[in-house]
Amino acid sequence: MKLANPLNCKIAIIGLGYVGLPLAVEISKRKRCCKTGENVNRKIVGFDINHRRIEELVNCEDKTNEINGSDIKFLNCINFTSSEDDLINSDVFIVTVPTPIDKFKRPDLKAIINANITIGRVIKKSSSNIAPIIIYESTVYPGLTEEICVPILEEESGYLYNSTKDQNSFFCGYSPERINPGDKNHRLTNIVKLVSGCNEIVEDWIDIFYSSFIEAGTHKTGSIKVAEAAKVIENTQRDLNIALINELSIIFKFMKIDTRDVLKAAGTKWNFLPFNPGLVGGHCIGVDPYYLTYKSEQLGYRPEIVLAGRRMNDNMGSWIVEQLILGIAVNGKKILNSKILILGLTFKEDCPDLRNSKVFDVIKNLKKYGLTSEVVDPLVKKTDLKNNIEFSFENQIDLTRNYDGILCLVAHKEFKNLNEQNWGELIKKETVCIDLKNLIPRKFNPIRI
């Protein structure tokens, strides 16, 4: 068993999205270990099957906006490629591919399975005497690394897993990503990194590796399964907390109480957790709980609380549309063909990511009732939308247009910057406003959720 020097090795990062690219850049920036001060000399290969993504990065562009302008120059230090041959003889492979769910809300493992097939083939072609280490950062259910990934690697490579005596062997670890897209304060290097390995030596190797550029430090979990479980419950806990507040907002609506006022009052207690109602989408919070429940049900236990929280959050879009329609009806206006302005399309504020955005659920429900949607989002390019989209789209608000309803769903800074005069031009006498993000001044009597 011979492992590479964690400070002097060839690194292959598989998947160059919101997780993989910032990771590649931070590793390339680090010339000295932030823990020991030792010199660092690494070669980085960034691999993605999306040829357009590779072309973009080669040209030092990043459509995810995760790389700061001052860091763009470090893209030149990375070998971006879609060729498997460029991965040969890598000492460590870091898998950062997406792990979504399918239409039945079951784990969709195609990307991570294909990543392992690729790595297995590459390992087989290796001429190095260094045993490769494969580290997974993608969110998975507890056990997936060793139950799904390892057998594929063994079959494709012909190598043995976790064999300290066999020359043709490989090792695995799990170190979950904790990237928060669009968050400019909580970045990769100032978030504690969980690390784990298939044995103590490998866990120590992975710990040294990440400790060299993660300034916040690391936490050894002791096993791959513990690290997998820790990651999946981080987002499950947040999902459940938001589900509780969403349900409270529905209850308070019946009671004719402003939810935001209630939360502000309750928040004066030191141990009250600061959560707000909202649409829960994206590639993490709205997805990860299903990985946990899937594995739980496989083992014979059907979770009640976790799934209840998912149902609540998944149904918020339809409930918001119901409130809008009730408001239009109360105004005595015709519902069919009512024109609705939707502010925000991405899954969260100040982030261009459209994956699993629950705003699309709102649009589908509006169409079901015969309402017309006009969406404004300053961060989305029309080219990112499908050609057959069934709503009109703009990047800027036209304050001169008339709308029967306005839905404030995503708090982009451009919407936060609207002043009272702007809102006064936009909101007409009988416009029904649903304000999910507390953006509209109270004088316009929005329905605050």
GROMACS .gro file of C-alpha atoms in nm:
model
  449
    1MET     CA    1   0.000   0.000   0.000
    2LYS     CA    2   0.166   0.318  -0.123
    3LEU     CA    3  -0.020   0.648  -0.116
    4ALA     CA    4   0.079   0.977  -0.276
    5ASN     CA    5   0.197   1.275  -0.077
    6PRO     CA    6  -0.125   1.469  -0.004
    7LEU     CA    7   0.065   1.795  -0.058
    8ASN     CA    8   0.226   1.684  -0.384
    9CYS     CA    9  -0.011   1.483  -0.602
   10LYS     CA   10  -0.225   1.477  -0.915
   11ILE     CA   11  -0.589   1.552  -0.842
   12ALA     CA   12  -0.881   1.475  -1.073
   13ILE     CA   13  -1.207   1.653  -0.993
   14ILE     CA   14  -1.506   1.486  -1.157
   15GLY     CA   15  -1.788   1.736  -1.212
   16LEU     CA   16  -1.736   2.112  -1.245
   17GLY     CA   17  -2.055   2.266  -1.119
   18TYR     CA   18  -2.129   2.466  -0.803
   19VAL     CA   19  -1.915   2.228  -0.597
   20GLY     CA   20  -1.638   2.103  -0.822
   21LEU     CA   21  -1.523   2.432  -0.970
   22PRO     CA   22  -1.478   2.626  -0.641
   23LEU     CA   23  -1.294   2.321  -0.504
   24ALA     CA   24  -1.058   2.314  -0.803
   25VAL     CA   25  -0.988   2.686  -0.773
   26GLU     CA   26  -0.918   2.677  -0.398
   27ILE     CA   27  -0.678   2.385  -0.438
   28SER     CA   28  -0.497   2.562  -0.723
   29LYS     CA   29  -0.462   2.882  -0.517
   30ARG     CA   30  -0.295   2.711  -0.224
   31LYS     CA   31   0.085   2.713  -0.255
   32ARG     CA   32   0.150   2.654   0.114
   33CYS     CA   33  -0.034   2.433   0.358
   34CYS     CA   34  -0.250   2.660   0.575
   35LYS     CA   35  -0.192   2.429   0.871
   36THR     CA   36   0.182   2.357   0.861
   37GLY     CA   37   0.320   2.614   0.617
   38GLU     CA   38   0.479   2.342   0.403
   39ASN     CA   39   0.510   2.396   0.028
   40VAL     CA   40   0.226   2.254  -0.182
   41ASN     CA   41   0.274   2.135  -0.540
   42ARG     CA   42  -0.029   1.977  -0.705
   43LYS     CA   43  -0.153   1.918  -1.055
   44ILE     CA   44  -0.528   1.960  -1.102
   45VAL     CA   45  -0.744   1.813  -1.375
   46GLY     CA   46  -1.102   1.935  -1.395
   47PHE     CA   47  -1.321   1.682  -1.576
   48ASP     CA   48  -1.678   1.726  -1.698
   49ILE     CA   49  -1.877   1.548  -1.968
   50ASN     CA   50  -2.041   1.880  -2.064
   51HIS     CA   51  -1.825   2.008  -2.349
   52ARG     CA   52  -1.985   2.354  -2.337
   53ARG     CA   53  -1.894   2.382  -1.969
   54ILE     CA   54  -1.532   2.291  -2.046
   55GLU     CA   55  -1.518   2.546  -2.327
   56GLU     CA   56  -1.658   2.813  -2.094
   57LEU     CA   57  -1.399   2.741  -1.824
   58VAL     CA   58  -1.110   2.729  -2.070
   59ASN     CA   59  -1.216   3.081  -2.166
   60CYS     CA   60  -1.212   3.178  -1.797
   61GLU     CA   61  -1.588   3.220  -1.769
   62ASP     CA   62  -1.821   3.083  -1.501
   63LYS     CA   63  -2.196   3.105  -1.553
   64THR     CA   64  -2.261   2.987  -1.195
   65ASN     CA   65  -2.107   3.310  -1.059
   66GLU     CA   66  -1.939   3.109  -0.783
   67ILE     CA   67  -1.588   3.224  -0.873
   68ASN     CA   68  -1.502   3.578  -0.766
   69GLY     CA   69  -1.356   3.809  -1.026
   70SER     CA   70  -1.018   3.811  -0.855
   71ASP     CA   71  -1.005   3.430  -0.867
   72ILE     CA   72  -1.087   3.390  -1.236
   73LYS     CA   73  -0.715   3.396  -1.317
   74PHE     CA   74  -0.667   3.068  -1.128
   75LEU     CA   75  -0.875   2.889  -1.390
   76ASN     CA   76  -0.562   2.900  -1.606
   77CYS     CA   77  -0.388   2.676  -1.349
   78ILE     CA   78  -0.635   2.391  -1.405
   79ASN     CA   79  -0.641   2.145  -1.693
   80PHE     CA   80  -1.007   2.144  -1.794
   81THR     CA   81  -1.103   1.846  -2.005
   82SER     CA   82  -1.370   1.604  -2.121
   83SER     CA   83  -1.113   1.339  -2.214
   84GLU     CA   84  -1.074   1.037  -1.985
   85ASP     CA   85  -0.714   1.000  -2.094
   86ASP     CA   86  -0.623   1.320  -1.909
   87LEU     CA   87  -0.730   1.149  -1.585
   88ILE     CA   88  -0.485   0.860  -1.615
   89ASN     CA   89  -0.233   0.826  -1.329
   90SER     CA   90  -0.424   1.063  -1.102
   91ASP     CA   91  -0.348   0.999  -0.736
   92VAL     CA   92  -0.683   1.116  -0.600
   93PHE     CA   93  -1.025   1.145  -0.763
   94ILE     CA   94  -1.283   1.379  -0.609
   95VAL     CA   95  -1.641   1.315  -0.722
   96THR     CA   96  -1.865   1.622  -0.719
   97VAL     CA   97  -2.138   1.522  -0.964
   98PRO     CA   98  -2.506   1.603  -0.897
   99THR     CA   99  -2.726   1.350  -0.716
  100PRO     CA  100  -3.085   1.455  -0.795
  101ILE     CA  101  -3.413   1.266  -0.760
  102ASP     CA  102  -3.636   1.132  -1.038
  103LYS     CA  103  -4.004   1.210  -1.104
  104PHE     CA  104  -4.099   0.948  -0.844
  105LYS     CA  105  -3.878   1.125  -0.585
  106ARG     CA  106  -3.631   0.840  -0.573
  107PRO     CA  107  -3.253   0.888  -0.591
  108ASP     CA  108  -3.133   0.936  -0.948
  109LEU     CA  109  -2.786   0.783  -0.940
  110LYS     CA  110  -2.703   0.796  -1.312
  111ALA     CA  111  -2.440   1.068  -1.276
  112ILE     CA  112  -2.256   0.911  -0.984
  113ILE     CA  113  -2.273   0.564  -1.141
  114ASN     CA  114  -2.126   0.696  -1.467
  115ALA     CA  115  -1.857   0.882  -1.273
  116ASN     CA  116  -1.750   0.557  -1.109
  117ILE     CA  117  -1.747   0.374  -1.441
  118THR     CA  118  -1.518   0.644  -1.579
  119ILE     CA  119  -1.286   0.634  -1.276
  120GLY     CA  120  -1.273   0.255  -1.284
  121ARG     CA  121  -1.169   0.255  -1.649
  122VAL     CA  122  -0.905   0.519  -1.581
  123ILE     CA  123  -0.760   0.329  -1.284
  124LYS     CA  124  -0.728   0.020  -1.503
  125LYS     CA  125  -0.506   0.215  -1.746
  126SER     CA  126  -0.280   0.347  -1.471
  127SER     CA  127   0.093   0.284  -1.488
  128SER     CA  128   0.156   0.437  -1.145
  129ASN     CA  129   0.254   0.236  -0.839
  130ILE     CA  130   0.048   0.475  -0.624
  131ALA     CA  131  -0.280   0.337  -0.487
  132PRO     CA  132  -0.556   0.580  -0.593
  133ILE     CA  133  -0.796   0.735  -0.342
  134ILE     CA  134  -1.151   0.820  -0.449
  135ILE     CA  135  -1.324   1.083  -0.238
  136TYR     CA  136  -1.696   1.149  -0.276
  137GLU     CA  137  -1.841   1.493  -0.205
  138SER     CA  138  -2.180   1.437  -0.370
  139THR     CA  139  -2.475   1.400  -0.130
  140VAL     CA  140  -2.579   1.036  -0.093
  141TYR     CA  141  -2.767   0.816   0.151
  142PRO     CA  142  -2.571   0.638   0.427
  143GLY     CA  143  -2.401   0.334   0.279
  144LEU     CA  144  -2.412   0.432  -0.089
  145THR     CA  145  -2.036   0.482  -0.125
  146GLU     CA  146  -1.949   0.126  -0.030
  147GLU     CA  147  -2.270  -0.042  -0.149
  148ILE     CA  148  -2.297   0.117  -0.495
  149CYS     CA  149  -1.974   0.296  -0.586
  150VAL     CA  150  -1.714   0.047  -0.466
  151PRO     CA  151  -1.851  -0.258  -0.658
  152ILE     CA  152  -1.853  -0.053  -0.981
  153LEU     CA  153  -1.495   0.057  -0.926
  154GLU     CA  154  -1.386  -0.302  -0.857
  155GLU     CA  155  -1.561  -0.437  -1.166
  156GLU     CA  156  -1.434  -0.167  -1.402
  157SER     CA  157  -1.076  -0.155  -1.275
  158GLY     CA  158  -1.009  -0.510  -1.163
  159TYR     CA  159  -0.854  -0.363  -0.849
  160LEU     CA  160  -0.933  -0.462  -0.490
  161TYR     CA  161  -1.098  -0.224  -0.248
  162ASN     CA  162  -0.927  -0.136   0.080
  163SER     CA  163  -0.659  -0.401   0.046
  164THR     CA  164  -0.342  -0.295   0.225
  165LYS     CA  165  -0.148  -0.593   0.093
  166ASP     CA  166  -0.245  -0.611  -0.274
  167GLN     CA  167  -0.049  -0.391  -0.517
  168ASN     CA  168  -0.355  -0.331  -0.736
  169SER     CA  169  -0.583  -0.174  -0.479
  170PHE     CA  170  -0.781   0.146  -0.430
  171PHE     CA  171  -0.926   0.329  -0.131
  172CYS     CA  172  -1.229   0.549  -0.073
  173GLY     CA  173  -1.339   0.830   0.150
  174TYR     CA  174  -1.633   1.062   0.188
  175SER     CA  175  -1.611   1.435   0.258
  176PRO     CA  176  -1.947   1.599   0.192
  177GLU     CA  177  -1.973   1.934   0.020
  178ARG     CA  178  -2.118   2.219   0.222
  179ILE     CA  179  -2.132   2.479  -0.053
  180ASN     CA  180  -2.418   2.731  -0.025
  181PRO     CA  181  -2.470   2.870  -0.380
  182GLY     CA  182  -2.485   3.247  -0.392
  183ASP     CA  183  -2.354   3.285  -0.036
  184LYS     CA  184  -2.052   3.517  -0.042
  185ASN     CA  185  -1.984   3.485   0.332
  186HIS     CA  186  -1.985   3.109   0.392
  187ARG     CA  187  -1.728   2.989   0.144
  188LEU     CA  188  -1.546   2.659   0.098
  189THR     CA  189  -1.240   2.749   0.303
  190ASN     CA  190  -1.422   2.892   0.607
  191ILE     CA  191  -1.662   2.601   0.657
  192VAL     CA  192  -1.544   2.306   0.869
  193LYS     CA  193  -1.490   2.001   0.646
  194LEU     CA  194  -1.608   1.656   0.748
  195VAL     CA  195  -1.362   1.383   0.647
  196SER     CA  196  -1.376   1.005   0.651
  197GLY     CA  197  -1.192   0.712   0.500
  198CYS     CA  198  -1.226   0.337   0.454
  199ASN     CA  199  -0.950   0.285   0.711
  200GLU     CA  200  -0.760   0.497   0.961
  201ILE     CA  201  -0.460   0.558   0.735
  202VAL     CA  202  -0.679   0.678   0.449
  203GLU     CA  203  -0.886   0.900   0.680
  204ASP     CA  204  -0.562   1.059   0.805
  205TRP     CA  205  -0.448   1.112   0.444
  206ILE     CA  206  -0.776   1.278   0.349
  207ASP     CA  207  -0.762   1.489   0.666
  208ILE     CA  208  -0.413   1.618   0.579
  209PHE     CA  209  -0.524   1.684   0.221
  210TYR     CA  210  -0.824   1.899   0.310
  211SER     CA  211  -0.651   2.061   0.607
  212SER     CA  212  -0.396   2.209   0.367
  213PHE     CA  213  -0.653   2.451   0.220
  214ILE     CA  214  -0.959   2.446   0.449
  215GLU     CA  215  -0.882   2.727   0.691
  216ALA     CA  216  -1.177   2.647   0.919
  217GLY     CA  217  -1.031   2.303   0.988
  218THR     CA  218  -1.164   1.950   0.958
  219HIS     CA  219  -1.359   1.698   1.162
  220LYS     CA  220  -1.284   1.327   1.142
  221THR     CA  221  -1.607   1.127   1.152
  222GLY     CA  222  -1.449   0.785   1.201
  223SER     CA  223  -1.644   0.614   0.922
  224ILE     CA  224  -1.777   0.679   0.576
  225LYS     CA  225  -2.135   0.601   0.680
  226VAL     CA  226  -2.128   0.858   0.961
  227ALA     CA  227  -2.008   1.127   0.720
  228GLU     CA  228  -2.276   1.032   0.467
  229ALA     CA  229  -2.546   1.044   0.734
  230ALA     CA  230  -2.423   1.375   0.877
  231LYS     CA  231  -2.448   1.541   0.538
  232VAL     CA  232  -2.796   1.416   0.455
  233ILE     CA  233  -2.944   1.522   0.791
  234GLU     CA  234  -2.800   1.875   0.771
  235ASN     CA  235  -3.043   1.962   0.493
  236THR     CA  236  -3.319   1.738   0.629
  237GLN     CA  237  -3.317   1.934   0.955
  238ARG     CA  238  -3.342   2.265   0.768
  239ASP     CA  239  -3.620   2.127   0.548
  240LEU     CA  240  -3.824   2.028   0.853
  241ASN     CA  241  -3.775   2.364   1.024
  242ILE     CA  242  -3.897   2.550   0.716
  243ALA     CA  243  -4.190   2.307   0.683
  244LEU     CA  244  -4.295   2.391   1.039
  245ILE     CA  245  -4.288   2.765   0.966
  246ASN     CA  246  -4.477   2.709   0.639
  247GLU     CA  247  -4.750   2.526   0.824
  248LEU     CA  248  -4.763   2.796   1.091
  249SER     CA  249  -4.801   3.059   0.819
  250ILE     CA  250  -5.107   2.873   0.687
  251ILE     CA  251  -5.255   2.852   1.037
  252PHE     CA  252  -5.191   3.221   1.101
  253LYS     CA  253  -5.351   3.309   0.767
  254PHE     CA  254  -5.676   3.154   0.891
  255MET     CA  255  -5.635   3.347   1.216
  256LYS     CA  256  -5.569   3.671   1.026
  257ILE     CA  257  -5.233   3.714   1.199
  258ASP     CA  258  -4.920   3.836   1.019
  259THR     CA  259  -4.667   3.550   1.031
  260ARG     CA  260  -4.371   3.788   1.006
  261ASP     CA  261  -4.491   3.980   1.311
  262VAL     CA  262  -4.528   3.655   1.504
  263LEU     CA  263  -4.177   3.541   1.408
  264LYS     CA  264  -4.030   3.878   1.498
  265ALA     CA  265  -4.192   3.864   1.841
  266ALA     CA  266  -4.095   3.500   1.906
  267GLY     CA  267  -3.741   3.575   1.788
  268THR     CA  268  -3.676   3.792   2.090
  269LYS     CA  269  -3.624   3.472   2.289
  270TRP     CA  270  -3.260   3.360   2.281
  271ASN     CA  271  -3.325   3.001   2.172
  272PHE     CA  272  -3.594   3.059   1.909
  273LEU     CA  273  -3.457   2.945   1.571
  274PRO     CA  274  -3.475   3.209   1.293
  275PHE     CA  275  -3.658   3.039   1.005
  276ASN     CA  276  -3.902   3.199   0.761
  277PRO     CA  277  -4.175   3.060   0.534
  278GLY     CA  278  -4.082   2.998   0.173
  279LEU     CA  279  -4.055   2.778  -0.132
  280VAL     CA  280  -3.804   2.500  -0.069
  281GLY     CA  281  -3.632   2.400  -0.390
  282GLY     CA  282  -3.280   2.368  -0.519
  283HIS     CA  283  -3.054   2.067  -0.547
  284CYS     CA  284  -3.003   2.014  -0.172
  285ILE     CA  285  -3.277   2.093   0.080
  286GLY     CA  286  -3.562   1.985  -0.148
  287VAL     CA  287  -3.379   1.668  -0.255
  288ASP     CA  288  -3.158   1.530   0.022
  289PRO     CA  289  -3.439   1.417   0.257
  290TYR     CA  290  -3.562   1.180  -0.014
  291TYR     CA  291  -3.222   1.006  -0.015
  292LEU     CA  292  -3.258   0.942   0.357
  293THR     CA  293  -3.620   0.824   0.336
  294TYR     CA  294  -3.541   0.603   0.036
  295LYS     CA  295  -3.275   0.412   0.227
  296SER     CA  296  -3.490   0.401   0.541
  297GLU     CA  297  -3.780   0.246   0.350
  298GLN     CA  298  -3.543  -0.007   0.193
  299LEU     CA  299  -3.460  -0.118   0.547
  300GLY     CA  300  -3.828  -0.150   0.641
  301TYR     CA  301  -3.900   0.176   0.821
  302ARG     CA  302  -4.120   0.445   0.668
  303PRO     CA  303  -4.030   0.785   0.813
  304GLU     CA  304  -4.327   0.993   0.920
  305ILE     CA  305  -4.189   1.333   1.022
  306VAL     CA  306  -3.936   1.369   0.738
  307LEU     CA  307  -4.193   1.284   0.469
  308ALA     CA  308  -4.455   1.506   0.632
  309GLY     CA  309  -4.214   1.798   0.609
  310ARG     CA  310  -4.148   1.720   0.243
  311ARG     CA  311  -4.520   1.711   0.165
  312MET     CA  312  -4.573   2.045   0.334
  313ASN     CA  313  -4.291   2.214   0.145
  314ASP     CA  314  -4.374   2.051  -0.188
  315ASN     CA  315  -4.734   2.179  -0.162
  316MET     CA  316  -4.653   2.541  -0.077
  317GLY     CA  317  -4.660   2.646  -0.443
  318SER     CA  318  -5.019   2.535  -0.492
  319TRP     CA  319  -5.126   2.697  -0.162
  320ILE     CA  320  -4.975   3.032  -0.268
  321VAL     CA  321  -5.167   3.017  -0.596
  322GLU     CA  322  -5.490   2.944  -0.406
  323GLN     CA  323  -5.438   3.257  -0.194
  324LEU     CA  324  -5.380   3.463  -0.506
  325ILE     CA  325  -5.694   3.334  -0.675
  326LEU     CA  326  -5.901   3.397  -0.363
  327GLY     CA  327  -5.772   3.754  -0.355
  328ILE     CA  328  -5.862   3.812  -0.719
  329ALA     CA  329  -6.208   3.664  -0.664
  330VAL     CA  330  -6.269   3.884  -0.358
  331ASN     CA  331  -6.192   4.186  -0.578
  332GLY     CA  332  -6.471   4.073  -0.808
  333LYS     CA  333  -6.237   4.025  -1.102
  334LYS     CA  334  -6.240   3.751  -1.363
  335ILE     CA  335  -5.987   3.480  -1.284
  336LEU     CA  336  -5.951   3.336  -1.635
  337ASN     CA  337  -5.665   3.505  -1.824
  338SER     CA  338  -5.570   3.723  -1.526
  339LYS     CA  339  -5.218   3.852  -1.576
  340ILE     CA  340  -4.973   3.766  -1.301
  341LEU     CA  341  -4.624   3.910  -1.247
  342ILE     CA  342  -4.380   3.671  -1.080
  343LEU     CA  343  -4.066   3.820  -0.928
  344GLY     CA  344  -3.789   3.559  -0.930
  345LEU     CA  345  -3.743   3.224  -1.101
  346THR     CA  346  -3.430   3.075  -0.945
  347PHE     CA  347  -3.448   2.851  -0.639
  348LYS     CA  348  -3.293   3.115  -0.410
  349GLU     CA  349  -3.198   3.480  -0.401
  350ASP     CA  350  -2.891   3.622  -0.576
  351CYS     CA  351  -2.814   3.287  -0.738
  352PRO     CA  352  -2.869   3.193  -1.108
  353ASP     CA  353  -2.940   2.826  -1.032
  354LEU     CA  354  -3.276   2.704  -1.168
  355ARG     CA  355  -3.247   2.342  -1.053
  356ASN     CA  356  -3.560   2.219  -0.879
  357SER     CA  357  -3.693   2.572  -0.839
  358LYS     CA  358  -4.042   2.558  -0.691
  359VAL     CA  359  -4.136   2.873  -0.880
  360PHE     CA  360  -4.204   2.642  -1.175
  361ASP     CA  361  -4.465   2.466  -0.958
  362VAL     CA  362  -4.633   2.801  -0.903
  363ILE     CA  363  -4.635   2.870  -1.278
  364LYS     CA  364  -4.788   2.528  -1.352
  365ASN     CA  365  -5.063   2.587  -1.097
  366LEU     CA  366  -5.137   2.931  -1.240
  367LYS     CA  367  -5.171   2.781  -1.587
  368LYS     CA  368  -5.402   2.510  -1.451
  369TYR     CA  369  -5.646   2.780  -1.341
  370GLY     CA  370  -5.614   2.972  -1.667
  371LEU     CA  371  -5.395   3.257  -1.542
  372THR     CA  372  -5.112   3.405  -1.751
  373SER     CA  373  -4.761   3.433  -1.603
  374GLU     CA  374  -4.497   3.693  -1.673
  375VAL     CA  375  -4.168   3.619  -1.498
  376VAL     CA  376  -3.890   3.864  -1.420
  377ASP     CA  377  -3.550   3.744  -1.303
  378PRO     CA  378  -3.233   3.952  -1.351
  379LEU     CA  379  -3.000   3.654  -1.305
  380VAL     CA  380  -3.147   3.413  -1.560
  381LYS     CA  381  -3.058   3.414  -1.928
  382LYS     CA  382  -3.328   3.332  -2.180
  383THR     CA  383  -3.092   3.075  -2.329
  384ASP     CA  384  -3.105   2.886  -1.995
  385LEU     CA  385  -3.479   2.833  -2.039
  386LYS     CA  386  -3.633   2.564  -2.255
  387ASN     CA  387  -3.766   2.676  -2.590
  388ASN     CA  388  -4.118   2.556  -2.508
  389ILE     CA  389  -4.160   2.752  -2.184
  390GLU     CA  390  -4.519   2.854  -2.126
  391PHE     CA  391  -4.464   3.196  -1.973
  392SER     CA  392  -4.321   3.527  -2.088
  393PHE     CA  393  -3.982   3.619  -1.944
  394GLU     CA  394  -3.788   3.939  -1.890
  395ASN     CA  395  -3.476   4.042  -1.698
  396GLN     CA  396  -3.617   4.375  -1.580
  397ILE     CA  397  -3.951   4.493  -1.442
  398ASP     CA  398  -4.159   4.720  -1.661
  399LEU     CA  399  -4.327   4.948  -1.406
  400THR     CA  400  -4.574   5.076  -1.664
  401ARG     CA  401  -4.751   4.743  -1.718
  402ASN     CA  402  -5.075   4.646  -1.548
  403TYR     CA  403  -5.108   4.321  -1.352
  404ASP     CA  404  -5.400   4.154  -1.176
  405GLY     CA  405  -5.161   3.987  -0.933
  406ILE     CA  406  -4.799   4.008  -0.821
  407LEU     CA  407  -4.607   3.724  -0.657
  408CYS     CA  408  -4.281   3.813  -0.478
  409LEU     CA  409  -4.114   3.473  -0.460
  410VAL     CA  410  -3.735   3.528  -0.473
  411ALA     CA  411  -3.561   3.814  -0.290
  412HIS     CA  412  -3.294   3.909  -0.543
  413LYS     CA  413  -3.114   4.229  -0.445
  414GLU     CA  414  -3.262   4.399  -0.753
  415PHE     CA  415  -3.609   4.348  -0.602
  416LYS     CA  416  -3.496   4.453  -0.256
  417ASN     CA  417  -3.373   4.779  -0.406
  418LEU     CA  418  -3.719   4.878  -0.529
  419ASN     CA  419  -3.835   5.181  -0.333
  420GLU     CA  420  -4.184   5.280  -0.226
  421GLN     CA  421  -4.234   5.492  -0.537
  422ASN     CA  422  -4.141   5.196  -0.760
  423TRP     CA  423  -4.393   4.975  -0.585
  424GLY     CA  424  -4.652   5.250  -0.614
  425GLU     CA  425  -4.609   5.259  -0.992
  426LEU     CA  426  -4.628   4.881  -1.018
  427ILE     CA  427  -4.920   4.810  -0.785
  428LYS     CA  428  -5.258   4.934  -0.907
  429LYS     CA  429  -5.573   4.974  -0.697
  430GLU     CA  430  -5.704   4.618  -0.741
  431THR     CA  431  -5.370   4.436  -0.782
  432VAL     CA  432  -5.348   4.136  -0.549
  433CYS     CA  433  -4.998   4.101  -0.404
  434ILE     CA  434  -4.861   3.788  -0.242
  435ASP     CA  435  -4.536   3.872  -0.064
  436LEU     CA  436  -4.334   3.567   0.034
  437LYS     CA  437  -4.016   3.764   0.100
  438ASN     CA  438  -4.138   4.068   0.295
  439LEU     CA  439  -4.042   4.308   0.013
  440ILE     CA  440  -4.359   4.508  -0.048
  441PRO     CA  441  -4.425   4.806   0.185
  442ARG     CA  442  -4.724   4.747   0.412
  443LYS     CA  443  -4.908   5.052   0.285
  444PHE     CA  444  -4.991   4.852  -0.030
  445ASN     CA  445  -5.161   4.580   0.181
  446PRO     CA  446  -4.980   4.275   0.043
  447ILE     CA  447  -5.077   3.928   0.158
  448ARG     CA  448  -4.765   3.842   0.357
  449ILE     CA  449  -4.685   3.473   0.389
   0.00000   0.00000   0.00000
